[in-house]
Amino acid sequence: MSNDTAVARRTQRTPINLQALGIFAAAAVIFIVFGILNPNFLTLDNLRDVAVSASVNALIGIGLTFVIITGGIDLSVGSIASLVGIVSANMMVASGVPAVPALLAGLVLGFIAGAINGMLITFLKLPPFIATLGTMSVYQGLAYVVTNGSPVYNVPQSFVLLLNSYIGGIPMVVIVVIVVAVVAWLLLRRTVFGQNVIATGGSEETAWLSGVRVTRVKILVYGISGILAALGGLVVVARISAAQPEAGSPYLLTAIAAAVIGGANLMGGEGRIAGTLVGALILGALTNGLVLLNVPSFYEQIVTGLVVLIAVAIDQGSKGWPMLKRGGRDKAEPAPLTASVLAGSPEAAESTRAVAAENTTAERQEAR
């Protein structure tokens, strides 16, 4: 019986591994093609530029990956990045706050803004799209209010060096992204919290019945999204040595695209940190490669949109178009709780079982 279960689990995991392999293969093809079309693309300096340009999308995309795994979406990340950037820069320039305290204050502000999103979604039961659409406007408005719509210039060099310097020839921001990615991967794959996040995305009701504190999980997830959006906004400030009230807005769609290209399932229950990093690199490579080929910048949006559509279509096609099946099932008859998890990603089902087993063990120990 145990052997059959092990075989079944290996069978379930195969499509995910193949999909991950496909993302890496697609990235390799893109890099090779641009390298053939323009030899300068594969030079060390240019590859470093690609990594730096992908850093903000990677940071914000990692936070969005957590949100998307729970079955939600956060449209306010760009506004949070703008708000935090303008507030932290204003603290340093207008009030003389040192670089590190200003950076930490910005991260705290980002977490609070994200947690507010989570509370609106959990306590007021607002749909994530509507809640974060509203806060997107609120946070963007606050970014303008802080300085009456004026940019903040002359950001201290001490702050710039924190996020826009080099260590052994490696850009500091790339090191920051690697550290954040490793911590995020450990949090998602090696902690009970990560199992709860995946289980919540598989089925909130089943996760709740298994003992998961869904409300707390969601608030923390949106807080993580907020703090990483804040970090992305601070990176933008360091790169241009100034803060613009709308500087973070362009990163909303591209960060979501990075997560989706990386394999985050918009229905919830599935997502990969490494995939999001590769998705951000793909977008960075496309932008950089098109510039080297002298392609007008507005074509970049067309290419990005097509890449997202292709990535989602391949993902859904490899799973037998579960969105269509789920839509038909909802109209006919609601499925049992267990089936609703198993019909989603194997990761969500496995995490739900693990959470239920851990909670059962804890209850038995308390009873003793």
Tab-separated table of C-alpha atoms in Angstrom:
chain	number	residue	atom	x	y	z
A	1	MET	CA	0.000	0.000	0.000
A	2	SER	CA	2.788	2.385	0.920
A	3	ASN	CA	4.615	1.534	-2.330
A	4	ASP	CA	1.508	2.348	-4.353
A	5	THR	CA	1.175	5.660	-2.549
A	6	ALA	CA	4.821	6.540	-3.235
A	7	VAL	CA	4.439	5.687	-6.921
A	8	ALA	CA	1.266	7.779	-7.116
A	9	ARG	CA	3.010	10.756	-5.567
A	10	ARG	CA	5.937	10.473	-7.970
A	11	THR	CA	3.484	10.312	-10.852
A	12	GLN	CA	1.698	13.434	-9.627
A	13	ARG	CA	4.922	15.396	-9.296
A	14	THR	CA	6.225	14.604	-12.785
A	15	PRO	CA	4.220	17.289	-14.661
A	16	ILE	CA	5.415	19.965	-12.217
A	17	ASN	CA	9.036	18.988	-12.728
A	18	LEU	CA	8.587	18.933	-16.496
A	19	GLN	CA	6.971	22.361	-16.396
A	20	ALA	CA	9.842	23.744	-14.318
A	21	LEU	CA	12.304	22.233	-16.773
A	22	GLY	CA	10.385	23.872	-19.615
A	23	ILE	CA	10.712	27.312	-18.013
A	24	PHE	CA	14.481	26.939	-17.679
A	25	ALA	CA	14.706	25.634	-21.252
A	26	ALA	CA	12.696	28.606	-22.545
A	27	ALA	CA	15.024	31.004	-20.729
A	28	ALA	CA	18.061	29.287	-22.226
A	29	VAL	CA	16.580	29.508	-25.740
A	30	ILE	CA	15.846	33.220	-25.330
A	31	PHE	CA	19.389	33.936	-24.167
A	32	ILE	CA	20.886	31.886	-27.015
A	33	VAL	CA	18.714	33.528	-29.682
A	34	PHE	CA	19.556	37.045	-28.521
A	35	GLY	CA	23.217	36.019	-28.282
A	36	ILE	CA	23.152	34.916	-31.917
A	37	LEU	CA	21.308	38.040	-33.088
A	38	ASN	CA	23.662	40.338	-31.180
A	39	PRO	CA	26.968	38.987	-29.780
A	40	ASN	CA	27.083	41.828	-27.252
A	41	PHE	CA	24.104	40.302	-25.452
A	42	LEU	CA	26.155	37.483	-23.905
A	43	THR	CA	29.010	39.664	-22.688
A	44	LEU	CA	29.602	39.700	-18.936
A	45	ASP	CA	28.750	43.380	-18.569
A	46	ASN	CA	25.466	43.008	-20.433
A	47	LEU	CA	24.444	39.878	-18.530
A	48	ARG	CA	25.092	41.815	-15.346
A	49	ASP	CA	22.811	44.564	-16.653
A	50	VAL	CA	20.112	41.962	-17.365
A	51	ALA	CA	20.353	40.648	-13.799
A	52	VAL	CA	20.148	44.147	-12.327
A	53	SER	CA	17.182	45.124	-14.509
A	54	ALA	CA	15.368	41.929	-13.462
A	55	SER	CA	15.971	42.503	-9.748
A	56	VAL	CA	12.934	44.659	-8.965
A	57	ASN	CA	10.558	42.328	-10.815
A	58	ALA	CA	12.156	39.401	-8.991
A	59	LEU	CA	11.710	40.946	-5.541
A	60	ILE	CA	8.107	42.022	-6.081
A	61	GLY	CA	7.367	38.793	-7.977
A	62	ILE	CA	8.543	36.625	-5.062
A	63	GLY	CA	6.083	38.381	-2.772
A	64	LEU	CA	3.319	37.981	-5.343
A	65	THR	CA	4.147	34.279	-5.644
A	66	PHE	CA	3.114	33.777	-2.017
A	67	VAL	CA	-0.106	35.708	-2.644
A	68	ILE	CA	-0.955	33.840	-5.848
A	69	ILE	CA	-0.321	30.478	-4.167
A	70	THR	CA	-3.118	31.314	-1.705
A	71	GLY	CA	-5.409	31.991	-4.652
A	72	GLY	CA	-5.249	35.782	-4.276
A	73	ILE	CA	-3.784	38.718	-6.150
A	74	ASP	CA	-2.185	41.971	-5.028
A	75	LEU	CA	-2.652	44.906	-7.374
A	76	SER	CA	-1.227	47.399	-4.877
A	77	VAL	CA	2.426	46.296	-5.012
A	78	GLY	CA	3.424	49.013	-7.470
A	79	SER	CA	1.776	51.695	-5.341
A	80	ILE	CA	3.394	50.323	-2.183
A	81	ALA	CA	6.783	50.504	-3.911
A	82	SER	CA	6.103	54.132	-4.872
A	83	LEU	CA	4.841	55.099	-1.404
A	84	VAL	CA	7.736	53.501	0.461
A	85	GLY	CA	10.301	54.965	-1.920
A	86	ILE	CA	8.982	58.512	-1.553
A	87	VAL	CA	8.540	58.248	2.246
A	88	SER	CA	12.009	56.810	2.912
A	89	ALA	CA	13.689	59.281	0.558
A	90	ASN	CA	11.829	62.176	2.147
A	91	MET	CA	12.884	60.992	5.603
A	92	MET	CA	16.535	61.090	4.573
A	93	VAL	CA	16.488	64.307	2.553
A	94	ALA	CA	14.020	66.450	4.511
A	95	SER	CA	14.496	65.095	8.043
A	96	GLY	CA	18.094	63.896	7.971
A	97	VAL	CA	17.276	60.318	8.983
A	98	PRO	CA	20.278	57.975	8.422
A	99	ALA	CA	20.156	55.492	5.562
A	100	VAL	CA	19.662	52.244	7.516
A	101	PRO	CA	16.811	53.509	9.767
A	102	ALA	CA	15.091	55.001	6.703
A	103	LEU	CA	15.396	51.668	4.893
A	104	LEU	CA	14.019	49.732	7.874
A	105	ALA	CA	11.173	52.219	8.301
A	106	GLY	CA	10.292	51.718	4.643
A	107	LEU	CA	10.197	47.944	5.043
A	108	VAL	CA	7.936	48.251	8.098
A	109	LEU	CA	5.634	50.595	6.171
A	110	GLY	CA	5.497	48.077	3.332
A	111	PHE	CA	4.573	45.250	5.692
A	112	ILE	CA	1.826	47.350	7.293
A	113	ALA	CA	0.402	48.301	3.890
A	114	GLY	CA	0.395	44.653	2.821
A	115	ALA	CA	-1.129	43.491	6.116
A	116	ILE	CA	-3.942	46.029	5.648
A	117	ASN	CA	-4.707	44.339	2.334
A	118	GLY	CA	-4.836	40.992	4.119
A	119	MET	CA	-7.185	42.321	6.796
A	120	LEU	CA	-9.537	43.820	4.223
A	121	ILE	CA	-9.673	40.444	2.491
A	122	THR	CA	-10.076	38.301	5.606
A	123	PHE	CA	-12.089	40.440	8.034
A	124	LEU	CA	-14.267	42.338	5.561
A	125	LYS	CA	-14.419	39.379	3.139
A	126	LEU	CA	-13.571	41.583	0.155
A	127	PRO	CA	-12.387	39.823	-3.015
A	128	PRO	CA	-8.589	40.227	-3.332
A	129	PHE	CA	-8.952	41.938	-6.700
A	130	ILE	CA	-11.349	44.572	-5.348
A	131	ALA	CA	-9.522	45.098	-2.048
A	132	THR	CA	-6.107	45.608	-3.616
A	133	LEU	CA	-7.552	47.640	-6.493
A	134	GLY	CA	-8.872	50.073	-3.889
A	135	THR	CA	-5.682	50.198	-1.841
A	136	MET	CA	-3.668	50.590	-5.031
A	137	SER	CA	-5.371	53.944	-5.544
A	138	VAL	CA	-5.111	54.879	-1.854
A	139	TYR	CA	-1.386	54.118	-1.574
A	140	GLN	CA	-0.620	55.854	-4.860
A	141	GLY	CA	-2.528	58.912	-3.676
A	142	LEU	CA	-0.584	58.910	-0.413
A	143	ALA	CA	2.665	58.810	-2.391
A	144	TYR	CA	1.640	62.079	-4.040
A	145	VAL	CA	0.421	63.616	-0.768
A	146	VAL	CA	3.727	63.084	1.065
A	147	THR	CA	5.607	65.587	-1.113
A	148	ASN	CA	2.684	67.303	-2.872
A	149	GLY	CA	3.503	65.342	-6.003
A	150	SER	CA	7.106	66.513	-6.177
A	151	PRO	CA	10.039	64.129	-6.695
A	152	VAL	CA	12.708	63.833	-4.008
A	153	TYR	CA	16.239	64.392	-5.276
A	154	ASN	CA	19.714	64.233	-3.739
A	155	VAL	CA	19.208	60.923	-1.933
A	156	PRO	CA	22.248	60.408	0.353
A	157	GLN	CA	25.092	58.423	-1.168
A	158	SER	CA	25.176	56.202	1.920
A	159	PHE	CA	21.719	54.902	1.016
A	160	VAL	CA	22.593	54.489	-2.663
A	161	LEU	CA	25.606	52.359	-1.756
A	162	LEU	CA	23.435	50.053	0.374
A	163	LEU	CA	21.533	48.790	-2.661
A	164	ASN	CA	23.438	50.021	-5.711
A	165	SER	CA	27.065	49.039	-5.199
A	166	TYR	CA	29.237	46.041	-6.073
A	167	ILE	CA	30.811	43.307	-3.970
A	168	GLY	CA	33.510	41.377	-5.809
A	169	GLY	CA	32.118	42.530	-9.131
A	170	ILE	CA	28.609	41.315	-8.251
A	171	PRO	CA	25.883	43.981	-7.989
A	172	MET	CA	24.641	44.373	-4.426
A	173	VAL	CA	21.032	44.188	-5.580
A	174	VAL	CA	21.667	40.767	-7.157
A	175	ILE	CA	23.046	39.535	-3.833
A	176	VAL	CA	19.945	40.905	-2.097
A	177	VAL	CA	17.681	39.061	-4.557
A	178	ILE	CA	19.562	35.790	-4.020
A	179	VAL	CA	19.323	36.098	-0.234
A	180	VAL	CA	15.611	36.960	-0.403
A	181	ALA	CA	14.965	34.052	-2.793
A	182	VAL	CA	16.745	31.543	-0.538
A	183	VAL	CA	14.858	32.746	2.544
A	184	ALA	CA	11.558	32.693	0.635
A	185	TRP	CA	12.228	29.167	-0.654
A	186	LEU	CA	13.041	27.903	2.838
A	187	LEU	CA	9.936	29.612	4.220
A	188	LEU	CA	7.706	28.093	1.546
A	189	ARG	CA	9.190	24.600	1.337
A	190	ARG	CA	10.717	23.901	4.743
A	191	THR	CA	8.321	25.394	7.293
A	192	VAL	CA	4.825	24.689	8.585
A	193	PHE	CA	3.855	28.185	7.472
A	194	GLY	CA	4.776	27.305	3.894
A	195	GLN	CA	2.668	24.145	4.049
A	196	ASN	CA	-0.220	26.228	5.368
A	197	VAL	CA	0.159	28.699	2.489
A	198	ILE	CA	-0.007	25.935	-0.119
A	199	ALA	CA	-2.884	24.171	1.675
A	200	THR	CA	-4.842	27.436	1.839
A	201	GLY	CA	-4.447	27.875	-1.899
A	202	GLY	CA	-5.668	24.323	-2.533
A	203	SER	CA	-8.886	24.810	-0.580
A	204	GLU	CA	-9.463	27.348	2.172
A	205	GLU	CA	-12.273	25.356	3.734
A	206	THR	CA	-10.339	22.111	3.764
A	207	ALA	CA	-7.280	23.896	5.165
A	208	TRP	CA	-9.424	25.442	7.907
A	209	LEU	CA	-10.937	22.076	8.783
A	210	SER	CA	-7.386	20.685	8.947
A	211	GLY	CA	-6.472	23.224	11.601
A	212	VAL	CA	-4.860	25.943	9.493
A	213	ARG	CA	-5.409	29.487	10.749
A	214	VAL	CA	-6.350	30.763	7.322
A	215	THR	CA	-6.917	34.363	8.408
A	216	ARG	CA	-3.458	34.674	9.951
A	217	VAL	CA	-1.836	32.963	6.960
A	218	LYS	CA	-3.426	35.386	4.508
A	219	ILE	CA	-2.529	38.485	6.510
A	220	LEU	CA	1.087	37.348	6.766
A	221	VAL	CA	1.219	36.476	3.067
A	222	TYR	CA	0.022	39.924	2.045
A	223	GLY	CA	2.450	41.399	4.578
A	224	ILE	CA	5.288	39.513	2.866
A	225	SER	CA	4.109	40.846	-0.481
A	226	GLY	CA	4.084	44.367	0.951
A	227	ILE	CA	7.548	44.183	2.476
A	228	LEU	CA	9.095	42.837	-0.753
A	229	ALA	CA	7.275	45.474	-2.805
A	230	ALA	CA	8.753	48.043	-0.412
A	231	LEU	CA	12.222	46.587	-0.915
A	232	GLY	CA	11.717	46.776	-4.682
A	233	GLY	CA	10.727	50.437	-4.373
A	234	LEU	CA	13.831	51.176	-2.300
A	235	VAL	CA	16.004	49.502	-4.940
A	236	VAL	CA	14.496	51.802	-7.574
A	237	VAL	CA	15.314	54.836	-5.404
A	238	ALA	CA	18.915	53.672	-4.974
A	239	ARG	CA	19.342	53.050	-8.716
A	240	ILE	CA	18.243	56.533	-9.801
A	241	SER	CA	19.329	58.384	-6.610
A	242	ALA	CA	15.894	59.954	-6.431
A	243	ALA	CA	12.301	59.092	-5.581
A	244	GLN	CA	9.374	59.596	-7.945
A	245	PRO	CA	5.750	59.357	-6.654
A	246	GLU	CA	4.851	56.938	-9.463
A	247	ALA	CA	8.169	55.092	-9.794
A	248	GLY	CA	6.789	51.712	-8.725
A	249	SER	CA	3.683	51.667	-10.919
A	250	PRO	CA	5.314	50.105	-14.032
A	251	TYR	CA	6.390	47.064	-12.022
A	252	LEU	CA	2.888	45.820	-11.151
A	253	LEU	CA	2.139	43.949	-14.364
A	254	THR	CA	5.707	42.827	-15.019
A	255	ALA	CA	6.054	41.389	-11.495
A	256	ILE	CA	2.790	39.478	-11.905
A	257	ALA	CA	4.059	38.311	-15.297
A	258	ALA	CA	7.312	37.071	-13.723
A	259	ALA	CA	5.379	34.978	-11.184
A	260	VAL	CA	2.977	33.594	-13.790
A	261	ILE	CA	5.734	32.790	-16.278
A	262	GLY	CA	7.556	31.060	-13.413
A	263	GLY	CA	4.653	28.677	-12.878
A	264	ALA	CA	2.481	30.326	-10.208
A	265	ASN	CA	-1.018	28.927	-10.629
A	266	LEU	CA	-3.624	31.701	-10.659
A	267	MET	CA	-6.143	29.237	-9.187
A	268	GLY	CA	-3.893	28.861	-6.150
A	269	GLY	CA	-2.037	25.998	-4.502
A	270	GLU	CA	1.066	26.094	-6.682
A	271	GLY	CA	4.071	28.329	-7.241
A	272	ARG	CA	7.876	28.235	-7.319
A	273	ILE	CA	10.378	30.794	-6.093
A	274	ALA	CA	13.027	29.608	-8.579
A	275	GLY	CA	10.457	29.819	-11.363
A	276	THR	CA	9.664	33.433	-10.469
A	277	LEU	CA	13.372	34.294	-10.619
A	278	VAL	CA	13.627	32.730	-14.069
A	279	GLY	CA	10.467	34.553	-15.132
A	280	ALA	CA	12.011	37.864	-14.059
A	281	LEU	CA	15.207	37.015	-15.959
A	282	ILE	CA	13.197	36.192	-19.080
A	283	LEU	CA	11.478	39.587	-18.925
A	284	GLY	CA	14.810	41.326	-18.269
A	285	ALA	CA	16.415	39.502	-21.195
A	286	LEU	CA	13.545	40.402	-23.520
A	287	THR	CA	13.789	44.086	-22.599
A	288	ASN	CA	17.558	44.171	-22.898
A	289	GLY	CA	17.664	42.125	-26.096
A	290	LEU	CA	15.053	44.245	-27.865
A	291	VAL	CA	16.997	47.398	-26.975
A	292	LEU	CA	20.211	45.925	-28.401
A	293	LEU	CA	18.333	45.056	-31.573
A	294	ASN	CA	17.023	48.642	-31.797
A	295	VAL	CA	13.415	47.522	-31.558
A	296	PRO	CA	11.084	50.385	-30.478
A	297	SER	CA	10.325	50.201	-26.752
A	298	PHE	CA	6.552	49.971	-27.154
A	299	TYR	CA	6.933	46.558	-28.774
A	300	GLU	CA	8.229	45.320	-25.423
A	301	GLN	CA	4.703	45.416	-23.983
A	302	ILE	CA	3.398	43.329	-26.874
A	303	VAL	CA	6.146	40.737	-26.428
A	304	THR	CA	5.635	40.602	-22.637
A	305	GLY	CA	1.895	40.082	-23.051
A	306	LEU	CA	2.407	37.315	-25.597
A	307	VAL	CA	4.927	35.561	-23.327
A	308	VAL	CA	2.459	35.615	-20.416
A	309	LEU	CA	-0.367	34.267	-22.599
A	310	ILE	CA	1.825	31.485	-23.942
A	311	ALA	CA	3.084	30.558	-20.452
A	312	VAL	CA	-0.443	30.347	-18.996
A	313	ALA	CA	-1.751	28.436	-22.035
A	314	ILE	CA	1.056	25.862	-21.773
A	315	ASP	CA	0.516	25.543	-18.014
A	316	GLN	CA	-3.236	25.010	-18.349
A	317	GLY	CA	-2.901	22.756	-21.374
A	318	SER	CA	-0.450	20.469	-19.566
A	319	LYS	CA	-3.041	20.044	-16.788
A	320	GLY	CA	-6.015	19.434	-19.053
A	321	TRP	CA	-7.444	22.963	-18.732
A	322	PRO	CA	-8.609	22.663	-15.085
A	323	MET	CA	-10.073	26.196	-15.172
A	324	LEU	CA	-12.653	25.040	-17.723
A	325	LYS	CA	-13.352	21.852	-15.802
A	326	ARG	CA	-13.715	23.727	-12.524
A	327	GLY	CA	-16.100	26.216	-14.103
A	328	GLY	CA	-18.307	23.415	-15.412
A	329	ARG	CA	-18.202	21.560	-12.115
A	330	ASP	CA	-19.222	24.655	-10.142
A	331	LYS	CA	-22.302	25.115	-12.321
A	332	ALA	CA	-23.377	21.523	-11.928
A	333	GLU	CA	-22.683	20.328	-8.410
A	334	PRO	CA	-20.182	21.286	-5.721
A	335	ALA	CA	-17.421	18.732	-5.268
A	336	PRO	CA	-16.534	17.231	-1.886
A	337	LEU	CA	-13.910	19.078	0.122
A	338	THR	CA	-11.211	16.473	-0.370
A	339	ALA	CA	-11.828	16.321	-4.086
A	340	SER	CA	-11.571	20.090	-4.358
A	341	VAL	CA	-8.008	19.882	-3.091
A	342	LEU	CA	-7.009	16.844	-5.142
A	343	ALA	CA	-8.406	18.463	-8.280
A	344	GLY	CA	-5.938	21.301	-7.810
A	345	SER	CA	-2.184	20.946	-7.538
A	346	PRO	CA	-0.593	17.860	-5.929
A	347	GLU	CA	1.436	20.258	-3.780
A	348	ALA	CA	-1.742	21.624	-2.205
A	349	ALA	CA	-3.103	18.147	-1.525
A	350	GLU	CA	0.152	16.971	0.024
A	351	SER	CA	0.460	20.096	2.175
A	352	THR	CA	-3.119	19.709	3.398
A	353	ARG	CA	-2.448	16.109	4.409
A	354	ALA	CA	0.766	17.122	6.174
A	355	VAL	CA	-0.950	19.955	8.056
A	356	ALA	CA	-3.808	17.687	9.097
A	357	ALA	CA	-1.373	15.029	10.312
A	358	GLU	CA	0.655	17.551	12.317
A	359	ASN	CA	-2.444	19.052	13.918
A	360	THR	CA	-3.777	15.573	14.780
A	361	THR	CA	-0.474	14.664	16.428
A	362	ALA	CA	-0.498	17.903	18.403
A	363	GLU	CA	-4.050	17.265	19.598
A	364	ARG	CA	-3.115	13.763	20.749
A	365	GLN	CA	-0.139	15.075	22.679
A	366	GLU	CA	-2.307	17.693	24.369
A	367	ALA	CA	-4.853	14.993	25.271
A	368	ARG	CA	-2.122	12.951	26.944
